[in-house]
mmCIF file with all atom_site columns, C-alpha atoms in Angstrom:
data_model
loop_
_atom_site.group_PDB
_atom_site.id
_atom_site.type_symbol
_atom_site.label_atom_id
_atom_site.label_alt_id
_atom_site.label_comp_id
_atom_site.label_asym_id
_atom_site.label_entity_id
_atom_site.label_seq_id
_atom_site.pdbx_PDB_ins_code
_atom_site.Cartn_x
_atom_site.Cartn_y
_atom_site.Cartn_z
_atom_site.occupancy
_atom_site.B_iso_or_equiv
_atom_site.pdbx_formal_charge
_atom_site.auth_seq_id
_atom_site.auth_comp_id
_atom_site.auth_asym_id
_atom_site.auth_atom_id
_atom_site.pdbx_PDB_model_num
ATOM 1   C CA . MET A 1 1   ? 121.575 90.545  135.180 1.00 0.00 ? 4   MET A CA 1
ATOM 2   C CA . THR A 1 2   ? 121.458 87.591  137.580 1.00 0.00 ? 5   THR A CA 1
ATOM 3   C CA . SER A 1 3   ? 119.177 85.650  135.235 1.00 0.00 ? 6   SER A CA 1
ATOM 4   C CA . ILE A 1 4   ? 121.722 86.068  132.429 1.00 0.00 ? 7   ILE A CA 1
ATOM 5   C CA . LEU A 1 5   ? 124.504 84.841  134.705 1.00 0.00 ? 8   LEU A CA 1
ATOM 6   C CA . ALA A 1 6   ? 122.361 81.950  135.910 1.00 0.00 ? 9   ALA A CA 1
ATOM 7   C CA . THR A 1 7   ? 121.539 80.993  132.319 1.00 0.00 ? 10  THR A CA 1
ATOM 8   C CA . SER A 1 8   ? 125.210 81.206  131.380 1.00 0.00 ? 11  SER A CA 1
ATOM 9   C CA . VAL A 1 9   ? 126.234 78.992  134.305 1.00 0.00 ? 12  VAL A CA 1
ATOM 10  C CA . ALA A 1 10  ? 123.457 76.500  133.540 1.00 0.00 ? 13  ALA A CA 1
ATOM 11  C CA . LEU A 1 11  ? 124.507 76.357  129.880 1.00 0.00 ? 14  LEU A CA 1
ATOM 12  C CA . ARG A 1 12  ? 128.146 75.868  130.866 1.00 0.00 ? 15  ARG A CA 1
ATOM 13  C CA . ASP A 1 13  ? 127.270 73.066  133.285 1.00 0.00 ? 16  ASP A CA 1
ATOM 14  C CA . THR A 1 14  ? 125.002 71.385  130.727 1.00 0.00 ? 17  THR A CA 1
ATOM 15  C CA . LEU A 1 15  ? 127.727 71.472  128.070 1.00 0.00 ? 18  LEU A CA 1
ATOM 16  C CA . TYR A 1 16  ? 130.229 70.090  130.583 1.00 0.00 ? 19  TYR A CA 1
ATOM 17  C CA . VAL A 1 17  ? 127.972 67.163  131.495 1.00 0.00 ? 20  VAL A CA 1
ATOM 18  C CA . VAL A 1 18  ? 127.161 66.428  127.821 1.00 0.00 ? 21  VAL A CA 1
ATOM 19  C CA . SER A 1 19  ? 130.827 66.564  126.814 1.00 0.00 ? 22  SER A CA 1
ATOM 20  C CA . GLN A 1 20  ? 131.765 64.169  129.651 1.00 0.00 ? 23  GLN A CA 1
ATOM 21  C CA . ASN A 1 21  ? 129.088 61.654  128.617 1.00 0.00 ? 24  ASN A CA 1
ATOM 22  C CA . SER A 1 22  ? 129.645 61.766  124.831 1.00 0.00 ? 25  SER A CA 1
ATOM 23  C CA . GLY A 1 23  ? 132.668 61.696  122.608 1.00 0.00 ? 26  GLY A CA 1
ATOM 24  C CA . PHE A 1 24  ? 131.990 65.118  121.024 1.00 0.00 ? 27  PHE A CA 1
ATOM 25  C CA . PRO A 1 25  ? 133.844 68.082  122.582 1.00 0.00 ? 28  PRO A CA 1
ATOM 26  C CA . TRP A 1 26  ? 130.822 70.368  123.144 1.00 0.00 ? 29  TRP A CA 1
ATOM 27  C CA . ASN A 1 27  ? 132.935 72.963  124.897 1.00 0.00 ? 30  ASN A CA 1
ATOM 28  C CA . ILE A 1 28  ? 134.268 74.231  121.542 1.00 0.00 ? 31  ILE A CA 1
ATOM 29  C CA . VAL A 1 29  ? 130.780 75.152  120.264 1.00 0.00 ? 32  VAL A CA 1
ATOM 30  C CA . PRO A 1 30  ? 130.314 78.458  122.205 1.00 0.00 ? 33  PRO A CA 1
ATOM 31  C CA . PRO A 1 31  ? 133.635 79.968  121.030 1.00 0.00 ? 34  PRO A CA 1
ATOM 32  C CA . ILE A 1 32  ? 132.835 79.033  117.419 1.00 0.00 ? 35  ILE A CA 1
ATOM 33  C CA . VAL A 1 33  ? 129.339 80.548  117.650 1.00 0.00 ? 36  VAL A CA 1
ATOM 34  C CA . SER A 1 34  ? 130.793 83.640  119.325 1.00 0.00 ? 37  SER A CA 1
ATOM 35  C CA . ALA A 1 35  ? 133.407 84.023  116.571 1.00 0.00 ? 38  ALA A CA 1
ATOM 36  C CA . GLY A 1 36  ? 130.693 83.685  113.902 1.00 0.00 ? 39  GLY A CA 1
ATOM 37  C CA . ILE A 1 37  ? 128.515 86.337  115.528 1.00 0.00 ? 40  ILE A CA 1
ATOM 38  C CA . SER A 1 38  ? 131.531 88.665  115.889 1.00 0.00 ? 41  SER A CA 1
ATOM 39  C CA . PHE A 1 39  ? 132.342 88.212  112.192 1.00 0.00 ? 42  PHE A CA 1
ATOM 40  C CA . LEU A 1 40  ? 128.761 89.076  111.181 1.00 0.00 ? 43  LEU A CA 1
ATOM 41  C CA . MET A 1 41  ? 128.830 92.164  113.428 1.00 0.00 ? 44  MET A CA 1
ATOM 42  C CA . LEU A 1 42  ? 132.087 93.264  111.762 1.00 0.00 ? 45  LEU A CA 1
ATOM 43  C CA . ILE A 1 43  ? 130.520 92.942  108.299 1.00 0.00 ? 46  ILE A CA 1
ATOM 44  C CA . VAL A 1 44  ? 127.493 95.013  109.379 1.00 0.00 ? 47  VAL A CA 1
ATOM 45  C CA . ALA A 1 45  ? 129.770 97.675  110.911 1.00 0.00 ? 48  ALA A CA 1
ATOM 46  C CA . LEU A 1 46  ? 131.834 97.923  107.707 1.00 0.00 ? 49  LEU A CA 1
ATOM 47  C CA . ARG A 1 47  ? 128.715 98.245  105.549 1.00 0.00 ? 50  ARG A CA 1
ATOM 48  C CA . THR A 1 48  ? 127.310 100.918 107.856 1.00 0.00 ? 51  THR A CA 1
ATOM 49  C CA . PHE A 1 49  ? 130.584 102.868 107.758 1.00 0.00 ? 52  PHE A CA 1
ATOM 50  C CA . ARG A 1 50  ? 130.757 102.625 103.972 1.00 0.00 ? 53  ARG A CA 1
ATOM 51  C CA . GLU A 1 51  ? 127.131 103.772 103.597 1.00 0.00 ? 54  GLU A CA 1
ATOM 52  C CA . HIS A 1 52  ? 127.668 106.712 105.970 1.00 0.00 ? 55  HIS A CA 1
ATOM 53  C CA . ASN A 1 53  ? 130.975 107.719 104.381 1.00 0.00 ? 56  ASN A CA 1
ATOM 54  C CA . ARG A 1 54  ? 129.658 108.751 100.954 1.00 0.00 ? 57  ARG A CA 1
ATOM 55  C CA . PRO A 1 55  ? 127.920 111.626 99.139  1.00 0.00 ? 58  PRO A CA 1
ATOM 56  C CA . TYR A 1 56  ? 124.126 111.984 99.086  1.00 0.00 ? 59  TYR A CA 1
ATOM 57  C CA . ILE A 1 57  ? 122.822 114.170 96.270  1.00 0.00 ? 60  ILE A CA 1
ATOM 58  C CA . THR A 1 58  ? 119.252 115.459 96.488  1.00 0.00 ? 61  THR A CA 1
ATOM 59  C CA . PHE A 1 59  ? 117.134 117.644 94.230  1.00 0.00 ? 62  PHE A CA 1
ATOM 60  C CA . ASN A 1 60  ? 114.100 119.571 95.384  1.00 0.00 ? 63  ASN A CA 1
ATOM 61  C CA . ILE A 1 61  ? 111.883 122.449 94.300  1.00 0.00 ? 64  ILE A CA 1
ATOM 62  C CA . GLU A 1 62  ? 111.185 124.915 97.123  1.00 0.00 ? 65  GLU A CA 1
ATOM 63  C CA . SER A 1 63  ? 109.698 128.373 97.584  1.00 0.00 ? 66  SER A CA 1
ATOM 64  C CA . GLU A 1 64  ? 110.778 131.426 99.534  1.00 0.00 ? 67  GLU A CA 1
ATOM 65  C CA . LEU A 1 65  ? 107.804 133.084 101.158 1.00 0.00 ? 68  LEU A CA 1
ATOM 66  C CA . ASP A 1 66  ? 109.233 136.605 101.299 1.00 0.00 ? 69  ASP A CA 1
ATOM 67  C CA . GLY A 1 67  ? 109.497 137.023 97.541  1.00 0.00 ? 70  GLY A CA 1
ATOM 68  C CA . GLY A 1 68  ? 107.455 134.104 96.313  1.00 0.00 ? 71  GLY A CA 1
ATOM 69  C CA . LEU A 1 69  ? 110.324 132.830 94.192  1.00 0.00 ? 72  LEU A CA 1
ATOM 70  C CA . ILE A 1 70  ? 110.492 129.123 93.454  1.00 0.00 ? 73  ILE A CA 1
ATOM 71  C CA . PHE A 1 71  ? 113.964 127.592 93.354  1.00 0.00 ? 74  PHE A CA 1
ATOM 72  C CA . PHE A 1 72  ? 115.644 124.408 92.243  1.00 0.00 ? 75  PHE A CA 1
ATOM 73  C CA . PHE A 1 73  ? 117.787 123.181 95.141  1.00 0.00 ? 76  PHE A CA 1
ATOM 74  C CA . ILE A 1 74  ? 120.598 120.724 94.505  1.00 0.00 ? 77  ILE A CA 1
ATOM 75  C CA . ARG A 1 75  ? 122.320 119.564 97.692  1.00 0.00 ? 78  ARG A CA 1
ATOM 76  C CA . ASN A 1 76  ? 125.081 117.206 98.694  1.00 0.00 ? 79  ASN A CA 1
ATOM 77  C CA . THR A 1 77  ? 124.088 116.224 102.225 1.00 0.00 ? 80  THR A CA 1
ATOM 78  C CA . GLY A 1 78  ? 126.790 113.562 102.482 1.00 0.00 ? 81  GLY A CA 1
ATOM 79  C CA . ILE A 1 79  ? 130.239 113.878 104.017 1.00 0.00 ? 82  ILE A CA 1
ATOM 80  C CA . ARG A 1 80  ? 132.123 113.189 100.764 1.00 0.00 ? 83  ARG A CA 1
ATOM 81  C CA . GLY A 1 81  ? 132.229 115.002 97.427  1.00 0.00 ? 84  GLY A CA 1
ATOM 82  C CA . ALA A 1 82  ? 130.351 113.662 94.397  1.00 0.00 ? 85  ALA A CA 1
ATOM 83  C CA . HIS A 1 83  ? 131.760 113.538 90.861  1.00 0.00 ? 86  HIS A CA 1
ATOM 84  C CA . ASP A 1 84  ? 129.965 113.591 87.502  1.00 0.00 ? 87  ASP A CA 1
ATOM 85  C CA . VAL A 1 85  ? 126.613 114.598 88.958  1.00 0.00 ? 88  VAL A CA 1
ATOM 86  C CA . GLU A 1 86  ? 123.736 114.423 86.485  1.00 0.00 ? 89  GLU A CA 1
ATOM 87  C CA . ILE A 1 87  ? 120.157 115.304 87.386  1.00 0.00 ? 90  ILE A CA 1
ATOM 88  C CA . SER A 1 88  ? 117.355 114.689 84.878  1.00 0.00 ? 91  SER A CA 1
ATOM 89  C CA . ILE A 1 89  ? 113.819 116.015 85.275  1.00 0.00 ? 92  ILE A CA 1
ATOM 90  C CA . SER A 1 90  ? 110.861 114.658 83.352  1.00 0.00 ? 93  SER A CA 1
ATOM 91  C CA . PRO A 1 91  ? 108.682 116.270 82.101  1.00 0.00 ? 94  PRO A CA 1
ATOM 92  C CA . MET A 1 92  ? 110.721 119.412 81.597  1.00 0.00 ? 95  MET A CA 1
ATOM 93  C CA . PRO A 1 93  ? 109.612 122.042 84.151  1.00 0.00 ? 96  PRO A CA 1
ATOM 94  C CA . LYS A 1 94  ? 108.161 125.169 82.568  1.00 0.00 ? 97  LYS A CA 1
ATOM 95  C CA . SER A 1 95  ? 108.675 128.586 84.128  1.00 0.00 ? 98  SER A CA 1
ATOM 96  C CA . TYR A 1 96  ? 105.739 130.991 83.816  1.00 0.00 ? 99  TYR A CA 1
ATOM 97  C CA . ALA A 1 97  ? 107.354 134.120 85.283  1.00 0.00 ? 100 ALA A CA 1
ATOM 98  C CA . LEU A 1 98  ? 110.658 133.808 83.431  1.00 0.00 ? 101 LEU A CA 1
ATOM 99  C CA . ALA A 1 99  ? 109.288 132.450 80.146  1.00 0.00 ? 102 ALA A CA 1
ATOM 100 C CA . LYS A 1 100 ? 109.932 135.692 78.235  1.00 0.00 ? 103 LYS A CA 1
ATOM 101 C CA . SER A 1 101 ? 113.476 136.102 79.534  1.00 0.00 ? 104 SER A CA 1
ATOM 102 C CA . THR A 1 102 ? 116.236 135.561 77.000  1.00 0.00 ? 105 THR A CA 1
ATOM 103 C CA . LYS A 1 103 ? 118.591 134.496 79.802  1.00 0.00 ? 106 LYS A CA 1
ATOM 104 C CA . HIS A 1 104 ? 116.277 131.844 81.237  1.00 0.00 ? 107 HIS A CA 1
ATOM 105 C CA . LYS A 1 105 ? 115.986 128.528 79.473  1.00 0.00 ? 108 LYS A CA 1
ATOM 106 C CA . ASP A 1 106 ? 113.696 125.744 80.610  1.00 0.00 ? 109 ASP A CA 1
ATOM 107 C CA . ARG A 1 107 ? 116.026 122.928 81.610  1.00 0.00 ? 110 ARG A CA 1
ATOM 108 C CA . ASP A 1 108 ? 115.424 119.250 82.041  1.00 0.00 ? 111 ASP A CA 1
ATOM 109 C CA . LYS A 1 109 ? 119.013 118.310 82.904  1.00 0.00 ? 112 LYS A CA 1
ATOM 110 C CA . PHE A 1 110 ? 121.666 119.657 85.271  1.00 0.00 ? 113 PHE A CA 1
ATOM 111 C CA . ILE A 1 111 ? 125.262 118.449 84.993  1.00 0.00 ? 114 ILE A CA 1
ATOM 112 C CA . TYR A 1 112 ? 128.008 119.253 87.495  1.00 0.00 ? 115 TYR A CA 1
ATOM 113 C CA . ALA A 1 113 ? 131.580 117.955 87.525  1.00 0.00 ? 116 ALA A CA 1
ATOM 114 C CA . PHE A 1 114 ? 131.793 118.079 91.328  1.00 0.00 ? 117 PHE A CA 1
ATOM 115 C CA . LEU A 1 115 ? 129.595 118.849 94.333  1.00 0.00 ? 118 LEU A CA 1
ATOM 116 C CA . ALA A 1 116 ? 131.441 119.336 97.615  1.00 0.00 ? 119 ALA A CA 1
ATOM 117 C CA . PRO A 1 117 ? 130.142 117.985 100.934 1.00 0.00 ? 120 PRO A CA 1
ATOM 118 C CA . SER A 1 118 ? 127.357 120.205 102.344 1.00 0.00 ? 121 SER A CA 1
ATOM 119 C CA . GLN A 1 119 ? 127.258 122.234 99.118  1.00 0.00 ? 122 GLN A CA 1
ATOM 120 C CA . THR A 1 120 ? 123.915 123.660 97.991  1.00 0.00 ? 123 THR A CA 1
ATOM 121 C CA . ILE A 1 121 ? 123.213 125.058 94.545  1.00 0.00 ? 124 ILE A CA 1
ATOM 122 C CA . ARG A 1 122 ? 120.117 127.232 94.279  1.00 0.00 ? 125 ARG A CA 1
ATOM 123 C CA . THR A 1 123 ? 118.703 128.327 90.925  1.00 0.00 ? 126 THR A CA 1
ATOM 124 C CA . VAL A 1 124 ? 115.613 130.471 90.339  1.00 0.00 ? 127 VAL A CA 1
ATOM 125 C CA . PHE A 1 125 ? 112.944 128.483 88.552  1.00 0.00 ? 128 PHE A CA 1
ATOM 126 C CA . ASP A 1 126 ? 109.704 130.456 88.741  1.00 0.00 ? 129 ASP A CA 1
ATOM 127 C CA . LYS A 1 127 ? 107.627 132.863 90.797  1.00 0.00 ? 130 LYS A CA 1
ATOM 128 C CA . GLY A 1 128 ? 104.700 131.437 92.734  1.00 0.00 ? 131 GLY A CA 1
ATOM 129 C CA . LEU A 1 129 ? 102.338 134.288 91.916  1.00 0.00 ? 132 LEU A CA 1
ATOM 130 C CA . HIS A 1 130 ? 102.858 133.809 88.189  1.00 0.00 ? 133 HIS A CA 1
ATOM 131 C CA . ARG A 1 131 ? 102.685 130.031 88.338  1.00 0.00 ? 134 ARG A CA 1
ATOM 132 C CA . TYR A 1 132 ? 99.377  129.922 90.241  1.00 0.00 ? 135 TYR A CA 1
ATOM 133 C CA . TYR A 1 133 ? 97.824  133.337 89.443  1.00 0.00 ? 136 TYR A CA 1
ATOM 134 C CA . ASP A 1 134 ? 93.992  133.457 89.500  1.00 0.00 ? 137 ASP A CA 1
ATOM 135 C CA . GLY A 1 135 ? 93.661  129.732 90.014  1.00 0.00 ? 138 GLY A CA 1
ATOM 136 C CA . HIS A 1 136 ? 95.822  128.907 86.994  1.00 0.00 ? 139 HIS A CA 1
ATOM 137 C CA . ILE A 1 137 ? 96.978  125.315 87.176  1.00 0.00 ? 140 ILE A CA 1
ATOM 138 C CA . PRO A 1 138 ? 100.293 124.553 85.417  1.00 0.00 ? 141 PRO A CA 1
ATOM 139 C CA . ASP A 1 139 ? 100.669 121.699 82.944  1.00 0.00 ? 142 ASP A CA 1
ATOM 140 C CA . THR A 1 140 ? 102.262 119.568 85.640  1.00 0.00 ? 143 THR A CA 1
ATOM 141 C CA . ASP A 1 141 ? 103.495 119.890 89.191  1.00 0.00 ? 144 ASP A CA 1
ATOM 142 C CA . VAL A 1 142 ? 104.767 116.324 89.510  1.00 0.00 ? 145 VAL A CA 1
ATOM 143 C CA . PHE A 1 143 ? 108.219 115.570 88.152  1.00 0.00 ? 146 PHE A CA 1
ATOM 144 C CA . ASP A 1 144 ? 110.248 112.384 87.850  1.00 0.00 ? 147 ASP A CA 1
ATOM 145 C CA . ILE A 1 145 ? 113.753 113.003 89.154  1.00 0.00 ? 148 ILE A CA 1
ATOM 146 C CA . SER A 1 146 ? 116.722 110.837 88.183  1.00 0.00 ? 149 SER A CA 1
ATOM 147 C CA . ILE A 1 147 ? 120.077 111.506 89.859  1.00 0.00 ? 150 ILE A CA 1
ATOM 148 C CA . THR A 1 148 ? 123.365 109.767 89.020  1.00 0.00 ? 151 THR A CA 1
ATOM 149 C CA . TYR A 1 149 ? 126.765 110.491 90.538  1.00 0.00 ? 152 TYR A CA 1
ATOM 150 C CA . LYS A 1 150 ? 130.086 108.852 91.368  1.00 0.00 ? 153 LYS A CA 1
ATOM 151 C CA . TYR A 1 151 ? 132.388 108.503 94.337  1.00 0.00 ? 154 TYR A CA 1
ATOM 152 C CA . LYS A 1 152 ? 135.547 106.347 94.417  1.00 0.00 ? 155 LYS A CA 1
ATOM 153 C CA . ASN A 1 153 ? 134.646 104.092 91.481  1.00 0.00 ? 156 ASN A CA 1
ATOM 154 C CA . ARG A 1 154 ? 131.152 103.566 92.895  1.00 0.00 ? 157 ARG A CA 1
ATOM 155 C CA . ASN A 1 155 ? 128.126 104.689 90.892  1.00 0.00 ? 158 ASN A CA 1
ATOM 156 C CA . PHE A 1 156 ? 124.984 105.863 92.635  1.00 0.00 ? 159 PHE A CA 1
ATOM 157 C CA . LYS A 1 157 ? 121.541 106.269 91.093  1.00 0.00 ? 160 LYS A CA 1
ATOM 158 C CA . ASP A 1 158 ? 118.399 107.601 92.748  1.00 0.00 ? 161 ASP A CA 1
ATOM 159 C CA . ASN A 1 159 ? 114.932 107.909 91.212  1.00 0.00 ? 162 ASN A CA 1
ATOM 160 C CA . TYR A 1 160 ? 111.956 109.565 92.850  1.00 0.00 ? 163 TYR A CA 1
ATOM 161 C CA . LYS A 1 161 ? 109.013 111.888 92.258  1.00 0.00 ? 164 LYS A CA 1
ATOM 162 C CA . CYS A 1 162 ? 108.938 115.552 93.255  1.00 0.00 ? 165 CYS A CA 1
ATOM 163 C CA . ASP A 1 163 ? 105.426 116.945 93.764  1.00 0.00 ? 166 ASP A CA 1
ATOM 164 C CA . ILE A 1 164 ? 105.234 120.733 94.135  1.00 0.00 ? 167 ILE A CA 1
ATOM 165 C CA . SER A 1 165 ? 101.448 121.055 93.996  1.00 0.00 ? 168 SER A CA 1
ATOM 166 C CA . TYR A 1 166 ? 101.521 122.157 97.648  1.00 0.00 ? 169 TYR A CA 1
ATOM 167 C CA . LEU A 1 167 ? 102.988 125.486 96.466  1.00 0.00 ? 170 LEU A CA 1
ATOM 168 C CA . ARG A 1 168 ? 99.622  126.566 95.011  1.00 0.00 ? 171 ARG A CA 1
ATOM 169 C CA . HIS A 1 169 ? 98.191  126.711 98.547  1.00 0.00 ? 172 HIS A CA 1
ATOM 170 C CA . ILE A 1 170 ? 100.851 129.093 99.842  1.00 0.00 ? 173 ILE A CA 1
ATOM 171 C CA . ILE A 1 171 ? 99.706  132.684 100.295 1.00 0.00 ? 174 ILE A CA 1
ATOM 172 C CA . TYR A 1 172 ? 102.346 134.926 98.753  1.00 0.00 ? 175 TYR A CA 1
ATOM 173 C CA . PRO A 1 173 ? 102.803 138.446 100.178 1.00 0.00 ? 176 PRO A CA 1
ATOM 174 C CA . SER A 1 174 ? 102.948 140.428 96.924  1.00 0.00 ? 177 SER A CA 1
ATOM 175 C CA . THR A 1 175 ? 101.093 140.828 93.630  1.00 0.00 ? 178 THR A CA 1
ATOM 176 C CA . PRO A 1 176 ? 101.939 139.182 90.318  1.00 0.00 ? 179 PRO A CA 1
ATOM 177 C CA . THR A 1 177 ? 103.002 142.542 88.909  1.00 0.00 ? 180 THR A CA 1
ATOM 178 C CA . THR A 1 178 ? 105.865 142.812 91.419  1.00 0.00 ? 181 THR A CA 1
ATOM 179 C CA . PRO A 1 179 ? 109.033 142.763 89.323  1.00 0.00 ? 182 PRO A CA 1
ATOM 180 C CA . ILE A 1 180 ? 111.476 139.955 89.897  1.00 0.00 ? 183 ILE A CA 1
ATOM 181 C CA . LYS A 1 181 ? 114.297 142.511 89.588  1.00 0.00 ? 184 LYS A CA 1
ATOM 182 C CA . ALA A 1 182 ? 113.644 143.509 93.198  1.00 0.00 ? 185 ALA A CA 1
ATOM 183 C CA . ARG A 1 183 ? 115.608 140.429 94.283  1.00 0.00 ? 186 ARG A CA 1
ATOM 184 C CA . GLY A 1 184 ? 118.468 141.143 91.882  1.00 0.00 ? 187 GLY A CA 1
ATOM 185 C CA . ILE A 1 185 ? 117.239 138.740 89.221  1.00 0.00 ? 188 ILE A CA 1
ATOM 186 C CA . GLN A 1 186 ? 117.176 140.118 85.705  1.00 0.00 ? 189 GLN A CA 1
ATOM 187 C CA . THR A 1 187 ? 114.442 139.039 83.317  1.00 0.00 ? 190 THR A CA 1
#
């Protein structure tokens, strides 16, 4: 602390001597520099506030160990609601356990008018034992995810890859003949 004060005093004295010996008023330089730095700090603070004060939509594919079900999870982890949410998945994920169900349709796009802050939407996608039974390897376990949404006339777009190949290494507690109806899901 004393070195900062000593440096400040030395700088002040140097500027005083220079301003006395030249025609330029050097004593106005520190307030101008200080005002410039304060302005830049204000801009950074406003950008940080704006970035924090928005929705964040994420999409993931996760498994529950107790039943071995694999779910699509769509979450808004931001503190504001998101409008016109559209999530595209490429290539289209294929369900092996629910393939024969008339109610289940393989989907490559999810569209929602609104997702509230901290809202999570969970949809059954597959069953781990059917997807990876007897060393079966699905067509693909890597998906390209594209998410677009809006908030207050601002458009957001996120693109990333979702790799679920780690799910084949999970040891599921039941057999592939266990009906999915046990969890209340009709096939």
